[in-house]
mmCIF file of C-alpha atoms in Angstrom:
data_model
loop_
_atom_site.group_PDB
_atom_site.id
_atom_site.type_symbol
_atom_site.label_atom_id
_atom_site.label_comp_id
_atom_site.label_asym_id
_atom_site.label_seq_id
_atom_site.Cartn_x
_atom_site.Cartn_y
_atom_site.Cartn_z
ATOM 1 C CA UNK A 1 -8.258 18.652 52.428
ATOM 2 C CA UNK A 2 -4.942 17.344 53.178
ATOM 3 C CA UNK A 3 -3.040 20.478 53.331
ATOM 4 C CA UNK A 4 -2.846 22.757 56.299
ATOM 5 C CA UNK A 5 -0.472 25.817 57.388
ATOM 6 C CA UNK A 6 1.350 26.308 61.183
ATOM 7 C CA UNK A 7 3.707 28.615 61.801
ATOM 8 C CA UNK A 8 6.677 26.638 62.714
ATOM 9 C CA UNK A 9 7.205 28.044 66.256
ATOM 10 C CA UNK A 10 4.165 25.878 66.839
ATOM 11 C CA UNK A 11 5.102 22.540 68.035
ATOM 12 C CA UNK A 12 4.583 19.584 65.949
ATOM 13 C CA UNK A 13 1.600 17.678 65.903
ATOM 14 C CA UNK A 14 0.822 14.253 65.168
ATOM 15 C CA UNK A 15 -1.701 15.078 62.384
ATOM 16 C CA UNK A 16 1.106 16.973 60.123
ATOM 17 C CA UNK A 17 2.167 14.662 58.075
ATOM 18 C CA UNK A 18 4.971 15.831 56.117
ATOM 19 C CA UNK A 19 6.102 19.119 57.499
ATOM 20 C CA UNK A 20 7.031 21.464 54.422
ATOM 21 C CA UNK A 21 9.054 24.644 55.223
ATOM 22 C CA UNK A 22 7.908 26.859 52.728
ATOM 23 C CA UNK A 23 10.324 30.083 53.728
ATOM 24 C CA UNK A 24 13.347 31.052 52.102
ATOM 25 C CA UNK A 25 15.458 31.657 55.217
ATOM 26 C CA UNK A 26 15.585 29.235 58.300
ATOM 27 C CA UNK A 27 13.558 30.793 60.640
ATOM 28 C CA UNK A 28 15.344 32.488 63.405
ATOM 29 C CA UNK A 29 15.642 31.071 66.947
ATOM 30 C CA UNK A 30 14.542 27.613 65.846
ATOM 31 C CA UNK A 31 16.622 24.648 66.156
ATOM 32 C CA UNK A 32 16.288 22.065 63.396
ATOM 33 C CA UNK A 33 15.348 19.248 65.597
ATOM 34 C CA UNK A 34 12.480 21.465 67.358
ATOM 35 C CA UNK A 35 11.137 22.407 64.239
ATOM 36 C CA UNK A 36 10.699 18.642 62.583
ATOM 37 C CA UNK A 37 10.868 19.968 59.163
ATOM 38 C CA UNK A 38 10.809 17.017 56.660
ATOM 39 C CA UNK A 39 11.260 19.069 53.371
ATOM 40 C CA UNK A 40 12.744 22.542 52.675
ATOM 41 C CA UNK A 41 11.921 23.000 48.901
ATOM 42 C CA UNK A 42 13.372 26.686 48.751
ATOM 43 C CA UNK A 43 12.561 26.571 44.790
ATOM 44 C CA UNK A 44 9.116 27.245 45.887
ATOM 45 C CA UNK A 45 9.782 30.360 47.916
ATOM 46 C CA UNK A 46 8.974 33.837 46.651
ATOM 47 C CA UNK A 47 12.309 35.133 45.196
ATOM 48 C CA UNK A 48 14.151 37.411 47.667
ATOM 49 C CA UNK A 49 13.239 40.330 44.980
ATOM 50 C CA UNK A 50 9.641 39.649 45.390
ATOM 51 C CA UNK A 51 9.727 39.195 49.268
ATOM 52 C CA UNK A 52 11.554 41.992 50.007
ATOM 53 C CA UNK A 53 9.346 44.214 47.792
ATOM 54 C CA UNK A 54 6.301 42.820 49.485
ATOM 55 C CA UNK A 55 7.583 43.518 53.431
ATOM 56 C CA UNK A 56 8.533 47.117 52.618
ATOM 57 C CA UNK A 57 4.758 47.531 51.797
ATOM 58 C CA UNK A 58 5.390 48.892 48.436
ATOM 59 C CA UNK A 59 2.219 46.764 47.161
ATOM 60 C CA UNK A 60 -0.683 45.010 48.155
ATOM 61 C CA UNK A 61 -1.314 41.231 48.672
ATOM 62 C CA UNK A 62 -3.338 40.466 45.532
ATOM 63 C CA UNK A 63 -0.741 42.125 43.477
ATOM 64 C CA UNK A 64 2.266 40.181 45.752
ATOM 65 C CA UNK A 65 0.201 36.623 45.350
ATOM 66 C CA UNK A 66 -0.240 38.014 41.467
ATOM 67 C CA UNK A 67 3.547 38.116 41.240
ATOM 68 C CA UNK A 68 4.415 35.360 43.329
ATOM 69 C CA UNK A 69 1.980 32.816 40.739
ATOM 70 C CA UNK A 70 4.143 34.099 38.086
ATOM 71 C CA UNK A 71 7.411 32.964 39.908
ATOM 72 C CA UNK A 72 6.042 29.579 40.444
ATOM 73 C CA UNK A 73 4.915 29.231 36.917
ATOM 74 C CA UNK A 74 8.292 29.596 35.955
ATOM 75 C CA UNK A 75 10.816 26.343 35.482
ATOM 76 C CA UNK A 76 12.771 26.565 38.436
ATOM 77 C CA UNK A 77 9.505 26.602 40.588
ATOM 78 C CA UNK A 78 7.629 23.784 38.870
ATOM 79 C CA UNK A 79 9.578 20.810 39.961
ATOM 80 C CA UNK A 80 9.307 21.472 43.643
ATOM 81 C CA UNK A 81 5.795 22.396 43.279
ATOM 82 C CA UNK A 82 4.694 19.345 41.559
ATOM 83 C CA UNK A 83 6.884 17.168 44.681
ATOM 84 C CA UNK A 84 4.662 19.142 47.133
ATOM 85 C CA UNK A 85 1.668 18.021 44.863
ATOM 86 C CA UNK A 86 2.564 15.004 45.013
ATOM 87 C CA UNK A 87 3.191 14.552 48.534
ATOM 88 C CA UNK A 88 -0.649 15.968 49.176
ATOM 89 C CA UNK A 89 -1.862 13.594 47.104
ATOM 90 C CA UNK A 90 -0.212 10.608 49.393
ATOM 91 C CA UNK A 91 -1.492 12.186 52.739
ATOM 92 C CA UNK A 92 -1.423 15.160 55.111
ATOM 93 C CA UNK A 93 1.112 18.106 54.157
ATOM 94 C CA UNK A 94 1.968 20.868 56.413
ATOM 95 C CA UNK A 95 3.050 23.971 55.203
ATOM 96 C CA UNK A 96 5.570 25.627 57.817
ATOM 97 C CA UNK A 97 6.344 29.464 57.853
ATOM 98 C CA UNK A 98 7.781 31.884 59.908
ATOM 99 C CA UNK A 99 5.226 34.406 58.809
ATOM 100 C CA UNK A 100 3.643 35.907 61.685
ATOM 101 C CA UNK A 101 0.377 36.247 59.326
ATOM 102 C CA UNK A 102 0.209 33.128 57.430
ATOM 103 C CA UNK A 103 -3.101 33.953 55.816
ATOM 104 C CA UNK A 104 -1.577 37.547 54.041
ATOM 105 C CA UNK A 105 1.624 35.730 53.105
ATOM 106 C CA UNK A 106 2.913 33.049 50.310
ATOM 107 C CA UNK A 107 1.402 30.068 52.191
ATOM 108 C CA UNK A 108 -1.802 31.380 51.175
ATOM 109 C CA UNK A 109 -0.958 31.319 47.627
ATOM 110 C CA UNK A 110 0.529 28.098 47.685
ATOM 111 C CA UNK A 111 -2.646 26.876 49.634
ATOM 112 C CA UNK A 112 -4.841 28.002 47.066
ATOM 113 C CA UNK A 113 -2.833 26.649 44.198
ATOM 114 C CA UNK A 114 -2.699 23.351 45.941
ATOM 115 C CA UNK A 115 -6.404 23.456 46.645
ATOM 116 C CA UNK A 116 -7.199 23.921 43.269
ATOM 117 C CA UNK A 117 -5.467 20.851 41.985
ATOM 118 C CA UNK A 118 -7.563 18.722 44.700
ATOM 119 C CA UNK A 119 -11.197 19.579 42.672
#
């Protein structure tokens, strides 16, 4: 598996491969030089409405994941998702996020979708 998840606040590692920021907003307190982001496909991120709904604590992670997968199936997200799939097919990719708990964020949904593609 050539997809990993790291917090954007962690220093880059040589094994990161292509570093893809998967947050809609640039993370606070991190310079572009320090983050060393190679790609920032904003069309791949959850909508503002979905992000606000989830962060307000109005629903479960499972419901968030279902809604986010529905967004990813829309035409505007297909191209950036296909691009990341292509990157994964070529080598290591690290999904970067500012989320404090990436395993309970949109990055977990992305990893699940990208892993399903690899099997």
